[in-house]
Amino acid sequence: CLRQPTRFSNMTIPKHIAIIMDGNGRWAEARGLPKVMGHKQGVEAVKKTVKACIKAGVKYLTLYAFSTENWSRPDYEIKALFQLLEDFIDKEFELLHNNKIKLCIIGDRQRIQKDLLAKMERTEKDTEGYKNLTLNIALSYGGRQEILNAARLLAEDALALKIKPADIDEKLFSSRLYTQGQPDPDLLIRTSGEMRVSNFLLWQISYAEFYATETLWPDFDENELNKAIKEYNKRDR
């Protein structure tokens, strides 16, 4: 099991880090490789980042893996992305188990292939008691859609007389989001130099610090994460 290094002893560690993983395609293109190879290398970056978060003492990590907009990508690319996710779940359970990592899938599950969904939900159940790190994989996820879904759930509760409209506050609204029960992100990281939030955790990142790096996601590692944490400590919160 990984331990927190002493180099963070005088720093504030973000409790929750969210990452927009961007740049897989450009990484592959720069090397004359098919885009799927960039996604494959991106999975390696996920493993490095998960381990680095545990070492640093981060308690929640949310990774933007596949947006609702990504469904418009070519079929072969979508299939390759989901196959990589399935391979990760199959091959990295030991990583989750040995480091007591709780896996959560956040997003619209209705469009996910049933056998893959069953496998993901089984892994969620198998890891639900772990507390070292909660790893949220945002899959078929859209921030606006999440907010609309929460509003519909509250409207249904109001129509069923379970709540009154006057009862709805930020706490109650947050309890209908995919991240219910979790703290909001303290730090939002985006790789590849882009400066957009891309419909990611729109409610939850209201007060998050934003850190953008030119590093493409497949090259992101412990050193890059540590840079972001150090920059986070320079911010006045």
mmCIF file of C-alpha atoms in Angstrom:
data_model
loop_
_atom_site.group_PDB
_atom_site.id
_atom_site.type_symbol
_atom_site.label_atom_id
_atom_site.label_comp_id
_atom_site.label_asym_id
_atom_site.label_seq_id
_atom_site.Cartn_x
_atom_site.Cartn_y
_atom_site.Cartn_z
ATOM 1 C CA CYS A 1 0.000 0.000 0.000
ATOM 2 C CA LEU A 2 1.340 3.421 -0.970
ATOM 3 C CA ARG A 3 2.217 5.990 1.688
ATOM 4 C CA GLN A 4 2.212 9.765 1.757
ATOM 5 C CA PRO A 5 5.683 11.267 1.154
ATOM 6 C CA THR A 6 7.246 13.767 3.528
ATOM 7 C CA ARG A 7 7.602 16.422 0.802
ATOM 8 C CA PHE A 8 3.932 17.362 1.324
ATOM 9 C CA SER A 9 4.270 17.727 5.098
ATOM 10 C CA ASN A 10 3.947 21.526 4.986
ATOM 11 C CA MET A 11 1.370 21.665 2.212
ATOM 12 C CA THR A 12 -2.395 21.491 2.077
ATOM 13 C CA ILE A 13 -3.433 18.466 0.066
ATOM 14 C CA PRO A 14 -6.639 18.877 -1.969
ATOM 15 C CA LYS A 15 -9.196 16.475 -0.596
ATOM 16 C CA HIS A 16 -10.828 16.093 -4.006
ATOM 17 C CA ILE A 17 -9.080 16.467 -7.368
ATOM 18 C CA ALA A 18 -10.964 16.390 -10.671
ATOM 19 C CA ILE A 19 -9.155 15.971 -13.981
ATOM 20 C CA ILE A 20 -10.194 16.616 -17.576
ATOM 21 C CA MET A 21 -7.942 14.126 -19.352
ATOM 22 C CA ASP A 22 -7.203 15.740 -22.707
ATOM 23 C CA GLY A 23 -4.601 15.176 -25.410
ATOM 24 C CA ASN A 24 -4.638 11.452 -26.180
ATOM 25 C CA GLY A 25 -5.279 12.042 -29.880
ATOM 26 C CA ARG A 26 -2.590 14.701 -30.218
ATOM 27 C CA TRP A 27 -0.114 12.498 -28.363
ATOM 28 C CA ALA A 28 -0.698 9.689 -30.857
ATOM 29 C CA GLU A 29 -0.697 11.974 -33.891
ATOM 30 C CA ALA A 30 2.649 13.490 -32.888
ATOM 31 C CA ARG A 31 4.111 9.969 -32.943
ATOM 32 C CA GLY A 32 2.451 8.833 -36.161
ATOM 33 C CA LEU A 33 0.277 6.365 -34.243
ATOM 34 C CA PRO A 34 -3.463 5.633 -34.470
ATOM 35 C CA LYS A 35 -5.578 7.534 -31.981
ATOM 36 C CA VAL A 36 -6.431 4.375 -30.051
ATOM 37 C CA MET A 37 -2.769 4.093 -29.056
ATOM 38 C CA GLY A 38 -3.068 7.496 -27.410
ATOM 39 C CA HIS A 39 -6.079 6.267 -25.445
ATOM 40 C CA LYS A 40 -4.153 3.146 -24.456
ATOM 41 C CA GLN A 41 -1.259 5.225 -23.165
ATOM 42 C CA GLY A 42 -3.829 7.398 -21.407
ATOM 43 C CA VAL A 43 -4.879 4.368 -19.349
ATOM 44 C CA GLU A 44 -1.283 4.062 -18.163
ATOM 45 C CA ALA A 45 -1.446 7.710 -17.092
ATOM 46 C CA VAL A 46 -4.620 6.915 -15.130
ATOM 47 C CA LYS A 47 -2.817 4.204 -13.181
ATOM 48 C CA LYS A 48 0.135 6.505 -12.456
ATOM 49 C CA THR A 49 -2.166 9.294 -11.315
ATOM 50 C CA VAL A 50 -4.232 7.032 -9.059
ATOM 51 C CA LYS A 51 -1.062 5.807 -7.346
ATOM 52 C CA ALA A 52 0.266 9.366 -7.044
ATOM 53 C CA CYS A 53 -2.984 10.557 -5.432
ATOM 54 C CA ILE A 54 -2.784 7.801 -2.829
ATOM 55 C CA LYS A 55 0.824 8.709 -2.047
ATOM 56 C CA ALA A 56 -0.087 12.383 -1.707
ATOM 57 C CA GLY A 57 -3.090 11.714 0.534
ATOM 58 C CA VAL A 58 -5.851 12.769 -1.865
ATOM 59 C CA LYS A 59 -9.147 11.162 -0.823
ATOM 60 C CA TYR A 60 -11.282 11.670 -3.952
ATOM 61 C CA LEU A 61 -10.243 11.619 -7.610
ATOM 62 C CA THR A 62 -12.711 12.234 -10.435
ATOM 63 C CA LEU A 63 -11.569 11.489 -13.990
ATOM 64 C CA TYR A 64 -13.490 12.662 -17.069
ATOM 65 C CA ALA A 65 -13.304 9.521 -19.208
ATOM 66 C CA PHE A 66 -16.186 9.844 -21.689
ATOM 67 C CA SER A 67 -18.615 12.737 -22.098
ATOM 68 C CA THR A 68 -22.149 12.644 -23.457
ATOM 69 C CA GLU A 69 -20.767 14.578 -26.442
ATOM 70 C CA ASN A 70 -18.255 11.787 -27.095
ATOM 71 C CA TRP A 71 -21.072 9.559 -28.365
ATOM 72 C CA SER A 72 -20.739 11.464 -31.652
ATOM 73 C CA ARG A 73 -17.233 10.045 -32.204
ATOM 74 C CA PRO A 74 -16.678 7.266 -34.793
ATOM 75 C CA ASP A 75 -17.998 3.871 -33.696
ATOM 76 C CA TYR A 76 -14.579 2.220 -33.845
ATOM 77 C CA GLU A 77 -13.138 4.811 -31.450
ATOM 78 C CA ILE A 78 -16.045 4.444 -29.011
ATOM 79 C CA LYS A 79 -15.644 0.650 -29.033
ATOM 80 C CA ALA A 80 -11.909 0.982 -28.445
ATOM 81 C CA LEU A 81 -12.434 3.381 -25.518
ATOM 82 C CA PHE A 82 -14.937 1.097 -23.818
ATOM 83 C CA GLN A 83 -12.736 -1.933 -24.422
ATOM 84 C CA LEU A 84 -9.882 -0.128 -22.669
ATOM 85 C CA LEU A 85 -12.186 0.635 -19.761
ATOM 86 C CA GLU A 86 -13.250 -3.006 -19.566
ATOM 87 C CA ASP A 87 -9.607 -4.104 -19.676
ATOM 88 C CA PHE A 88 -8.814 -1.665 -16.850
ATOM 89 C CA ILE A 89 -11.570 -3.111 -14.678
ATOM 90 C CA ASP A 90 -10.499 -6.677 -15.464
ATOM 91 C CA LYS A 91 -6.769 -6.192 -14.975
ATOM 92 C CA GLU A 92 -6.549 -3.535 -12.270
ATOM 93 C CA PHE A 93 -8.819 -4.945 -9.576
ATOM 94 C CA GLU A 94 -5.665 -5.825 -7.670
ATOM 95 C CA LEU A 95 -4.675 -2.142 -7.743
ATOM 96 C CA LEU A 96 -8.089 -1.210 -6.341
ATOM 97 C CA HIS A 97 -8.087 -3.995 -3.759
ATOM 98 C CA ASN A 98 -4.504 -3.676 -2.524
ATOM 99 C CA ASN A 99 -4.819 0.083 -2.080
ATOM 100 C CA LYS A 100 -8.403 0.038 -0.744
ATOM 101 C CA ILE A 101 -9.749 2.175 -3.592
ATOM 102 C CA LYS A 102 -13.507 2.596 -3.938
ATOM 103 C CA LEU A 103 -14.660 2.732 -7.567
ATOM 104 C CA CYS A 104 -17.682 4.825 -8.545
ATOM 105 C CA ILE A 105 -19.056 5.277 -12.052
ATOM 106 C CA ILE A 106 -20.833 8.620 -12.499
ATOM 107 C CA GLY A 107 -22.921 9.497 -15.534
ATOM 108 C CA ASP A 108 -25.843 8.221 -17.605
ATOM 109 C CA ARG A 109 -25.692 4.415 -17.420
ATOM 110 C CA GLN A 110 -28.542 3.779 -19.862
ATOM 111 C CA ARG A 111 -26.335 3.966 -22.978
ATOM 112 C CA ILE A 112 -23.564 1.728 -21.634
ATOM 113 C CA GLN A 113 -23.426 -1.845 -22.937
ATOM 114 C CA LYS A 114 -25.181 -4.139 -20.470
ATOM 115 C CA ASP A 115 -22.377 -6.643 -19.925
ATOM 116 C CA LEU A 116 -19.838 -3.875 -19.310
ATOM 117 C CA LEU A 117 -22.278 -2.074 -17.008
ATOM 118 C CA ALA A 118 -22.804 -5.265 -15.008
ATOM 119 C CA LYS A 119 -19.040 -5.674 -14.649
ATOM 120 C CA MET A 120 -18.605 -2.066 -13.512
ATOM 121 C CA GLU A 121 -21.437 -2.310 -11.004
ATOM 122 C CA ARG A 122 -20.005 -5.548 -9.624
ATOM 123 C CA THR A 123 -16.651 -3.807 -9.101
ATOM 124 C CA GLU A 124 -18.425 -0.896 -7.422
ATOM 125 C CA LYS A 125 -20.075 -3.298 -4.999
ATOM 126 C CA ASP A 126 -16.834 -5.201 -4.356
ATOM 127 C CA THR A 127 -14.996 -1.976 -3.451
ATOM 128 C CA GLU A 128 -17.775 -0.018 -1.753
ATOM 129 C CA GLY A 129 -16.250 -0.413 1.711
ATOM 130 C CA TYR A 130 -12.797 0.915 0.807
ATOM 131 C CA LYS A 131 -11.810 4.331 2.135
ATOM 132 C CA ASN A 132 -8.230 5.161 1.067
ATOM 133 C CA LEU A 133 -9.355 6.789 -2.185
ATOM 134 C CA THR A 134 -12.672 7.158 -3.973
ATOM 135 C CA LEU A 135 -12.078 6.940 -7.726
ATOM 136 C CA ASN A 136 -14.928 8.434 -9.738
ATOM 137 C CA ILE A 137 -14.926 7.562 -13.437
ATOM 138 C CA ALA A 138 -17.156 10.041 -15.289
ATOM 139 C CA LEU A 139 -18.598 7.931 -18.089
ATOM 140 C CA SER A 140 -21.304 9.045 -20.520
ATOM 141 C CA TYR A 141 -21.259 12.136 -18.330
ATOM 142 C CA GLY A 142 -22.495 15.675 -18.921
ATOM 143 C CA GLY A 143 -22.671 18.410 -16.311
ATOM 144 C CA ARG A 144 -25.839 20.045 -17.656
ATOM 145 C CA GLN A 145 -27.515 16.661 -17.942
ATOM 146 C CA GLU A 146 -26.575 15.874 -14.331
ATOM 147 C CA ILE A 147 -28.152 19.135 -13.145
ATOM 148 C CA LEU A 148 -31.301 18.506 -15.186
ATOM 149 C CA ASN A 149 -31.543 14.998 -13.778
ATOM 150 C CA ALA A 150 -31.236 16.320 -10.217
ATOM 151 C CA ALA A 151 -33.958 18.892 -10.926
ATOM 152 C CA ARG A 152 -36.271 16.180 -12.263
ATOM 153 C CA LEU A 153 -35.700 14.008 -9.201
ATOM 154 C CA LEU A 154 -36.544 16.907 -6.902
ATOM 155 C CA ALA A 155 -39.625 17.740 -8.965
ATOM 156 C CA GLU A 156 -40.796 14.124 -8.670
ATOM 157 C CA ASP A 157 -40.247 14.232 -4.900
ATOM 158 C CA ALA A 158 -42.241 17.461 -4.677
ATOM 159 C CA LEU A 159 -45.115 16.017 -6.727
ATOM 160 C CA ALA A 160 -45.099 12.953 -4.457
ATOM 161 C CA LEU A 161 -45.281 15.320 -1.460
ATOM 162 C CA LYS A 162 -41.990 13.937 -0.113
ATOM 163 C CA ILE A 163 -40.564 17.461 -0.006
ATOM 164 C CA LYS A 164 -41.808 21.034 -0.295
ATOM 165 C CA PRO A 165 -40.343 23.403 -2.903
ATOM 166 C CA ALA A 166 -39.196 25.603 -0.020
ATOM 167 C CA ASP A 167 -37.085 22.678 1.271
ATOM 168 C CA ILE A 168 -34.824 22.780 -1.776
ATOM 169 C CA ASP A 169 -31.438 24.258 -0.915
ATOM 170 C CA GLU A 170 -27.867 23.603 -2.043
ATOM 171 C CA LYS A 171 -27.452 20.654 0.314
ATOM 172 C CA LEU A 172 -30.635 18.944 -0.855
ATOM 173 C CA PHE A 173 -29.839 19.633 -4.510
ATOM 174 C CA SER A 174 -26.334 18.193 -4.105
ATOM 175 C CA SER A 175 -27.831 15.019 -2.659
ATOM 176 C CA ARG A 176 -29.461 14.314 -6.036
ATOM 177 C CA LEU A 177 -26.203 14.617 -8.005
ATOM 178 C CA TYR A 178 -24.048 11.658 -9.060
ATOM 179 C CA THR A 179 -21.440 12.736 -6.491
ATOM 180 C CA GLN A 180 -23.872 12.739 -3.584
ATOM 181 C CA GLY A 181 -22.140 12.365 -0.236
ATOM 182 C CA GLN A 182 -18.777 13.497 -1.591
ATOM 183 C CA PRO A 183 -17.044 16.847 -1.079
ATOM 184 C CA ASP A 184 -16.824 19.163 -4.077
ATOM 185 C CA PRO A 185 -13.479 19.249 -5.928
ATOM 186 C CA ASP A 186 -10.858 21.586 -4.475
ATOM 187 C CA LEU A 187 -8.697 21.411 -7.590
ATOM 188 C CA LEU A 188 -9.653 20.991 -11.255
ATOM 189 C CA ILE A 189 -6.830 19.994 -13.604
ATOM 190 C CA ARG A 190 -7.006 20.104 -17.398
ATOM 191 C CA THR A 191 -4.220 18.715 -19.537
ATOM 192 C CA SER A 192 -3.087 19.648 -23.081
ATOM 193 C CA GLY A 193 -3.303 23.416 -22.567
ATOM 194 C CA GLU A 194 -7.016 23.847 -23.262
ATOM 195 C CA MET A 195 -8.945 26.343 -21.127
ATOM 196 C CA ARG A 196 -12.471 24.926 -21.106
ATOM 197 C CA VAL A 197 -14.448 23.057 -18.470
ATOM 198 C CA SER A 198 -16.230 21.083 -21.219
ATOM 199 C CA ASN A 199 -19.505 20.440 -19.385
ATOM 200 C CA PHE A 200 -17.698 18.765 -16.474
ATOM 201 C CA LEU A 201 -18.986 18.905 -12.885
ATOM 202 C CA LEU A 202 -20.582 22.303 -13.514
ATOM 203 C CA TRP A 203 -22.301 22.429 -10.112
ATOM 204 C CA GLN A 204 -19.447 20.898 -8.122
ATOM 205 C CA ILE A 205 -16.527 23.037 -9.389
ATOM 206 C CA SER A 206 -18.056 26.369 -8.392
ATOM 207 C CA TYR A 207 -15.200 27.103 -5.975
ATOM 208 C CA ALA A 208 -12.498 24.788 -7.330
ATOM 209 C CA GLU A 209 -9.057 26.109 -8.230
ATOM 210 C CA PHE A 210 -8.343 25.644 -11.948
ATOM 211 C CA TYR A 211 -4.929 24.391 -13.082
ATOM 212 C CA ALA A 212 -4.121 24.010 -16.785
ATOM 213 C CA THR A 213 -0.983 22.316 -18.068
ATOM 214 C CA GLU A 214 0.421 21.982 -21.589
ATOM 215 C CA THR A 215 1.284 18.347 -20.801
ATOM 216 C CA LEU A 216 -0.761 15.900 -22.858
ATOM 217 C CA TRP A 217 -2.665 13.364 -20.774
ATOM 218 C CA PRO A 218 -0.577 10.295 -21.755
ATOM 219 C CA ASP A 219 2.497 12.092 -20.351
ATOM 220 C CA PHE A 220 0.804 13.035 -17.074
ATOM 221 C CA ASP A 221 2.420 11.367 -14.054
ATOM 222 C CA GLU A 222 3.266 11.800 -10.374
ATOM 223 C CA ASN A 223 5.619 14.697 -11.102
ATOM 224 C CA GLU A 224 2.889 16.547 -13.014
ATOM 225 C CA LEU A 225 0.371 15.934 -10.234
ATOM 226 C CA ASN A 226 2.815 17.257 -7.660
ATOM 227 C CA LYS A 227 3.276 20.421 -9.744
ATOM 228 C CA ALA A 228 -0.476 20.978 -9.664
ATOM 229 C CA ILE A 229 -0.630 20.453 -5.889
ATOM 230 C CA LYS A 230 2.234 22.900 -5.352
ATOM 231 C CA GLU A 231 0.467 25.476 -7.512
ATOM 232 C CA TYR A 232 -2.735 24.850 -5.572
ATOM 233 C CA ASN A 233 -0.876 25.760 -2.387
ATOM 234 C CA LYS A 234 0.038 29.156 -3.843
ATOM 235 C CA ARG A 235 -3.638 30.086 -4.253
ATOM 236 C CA ASP A 236 -5.397 32.206 -1.658
ATOM 237 C CA ARG A 237 -8.482 30.244 -0.571
#
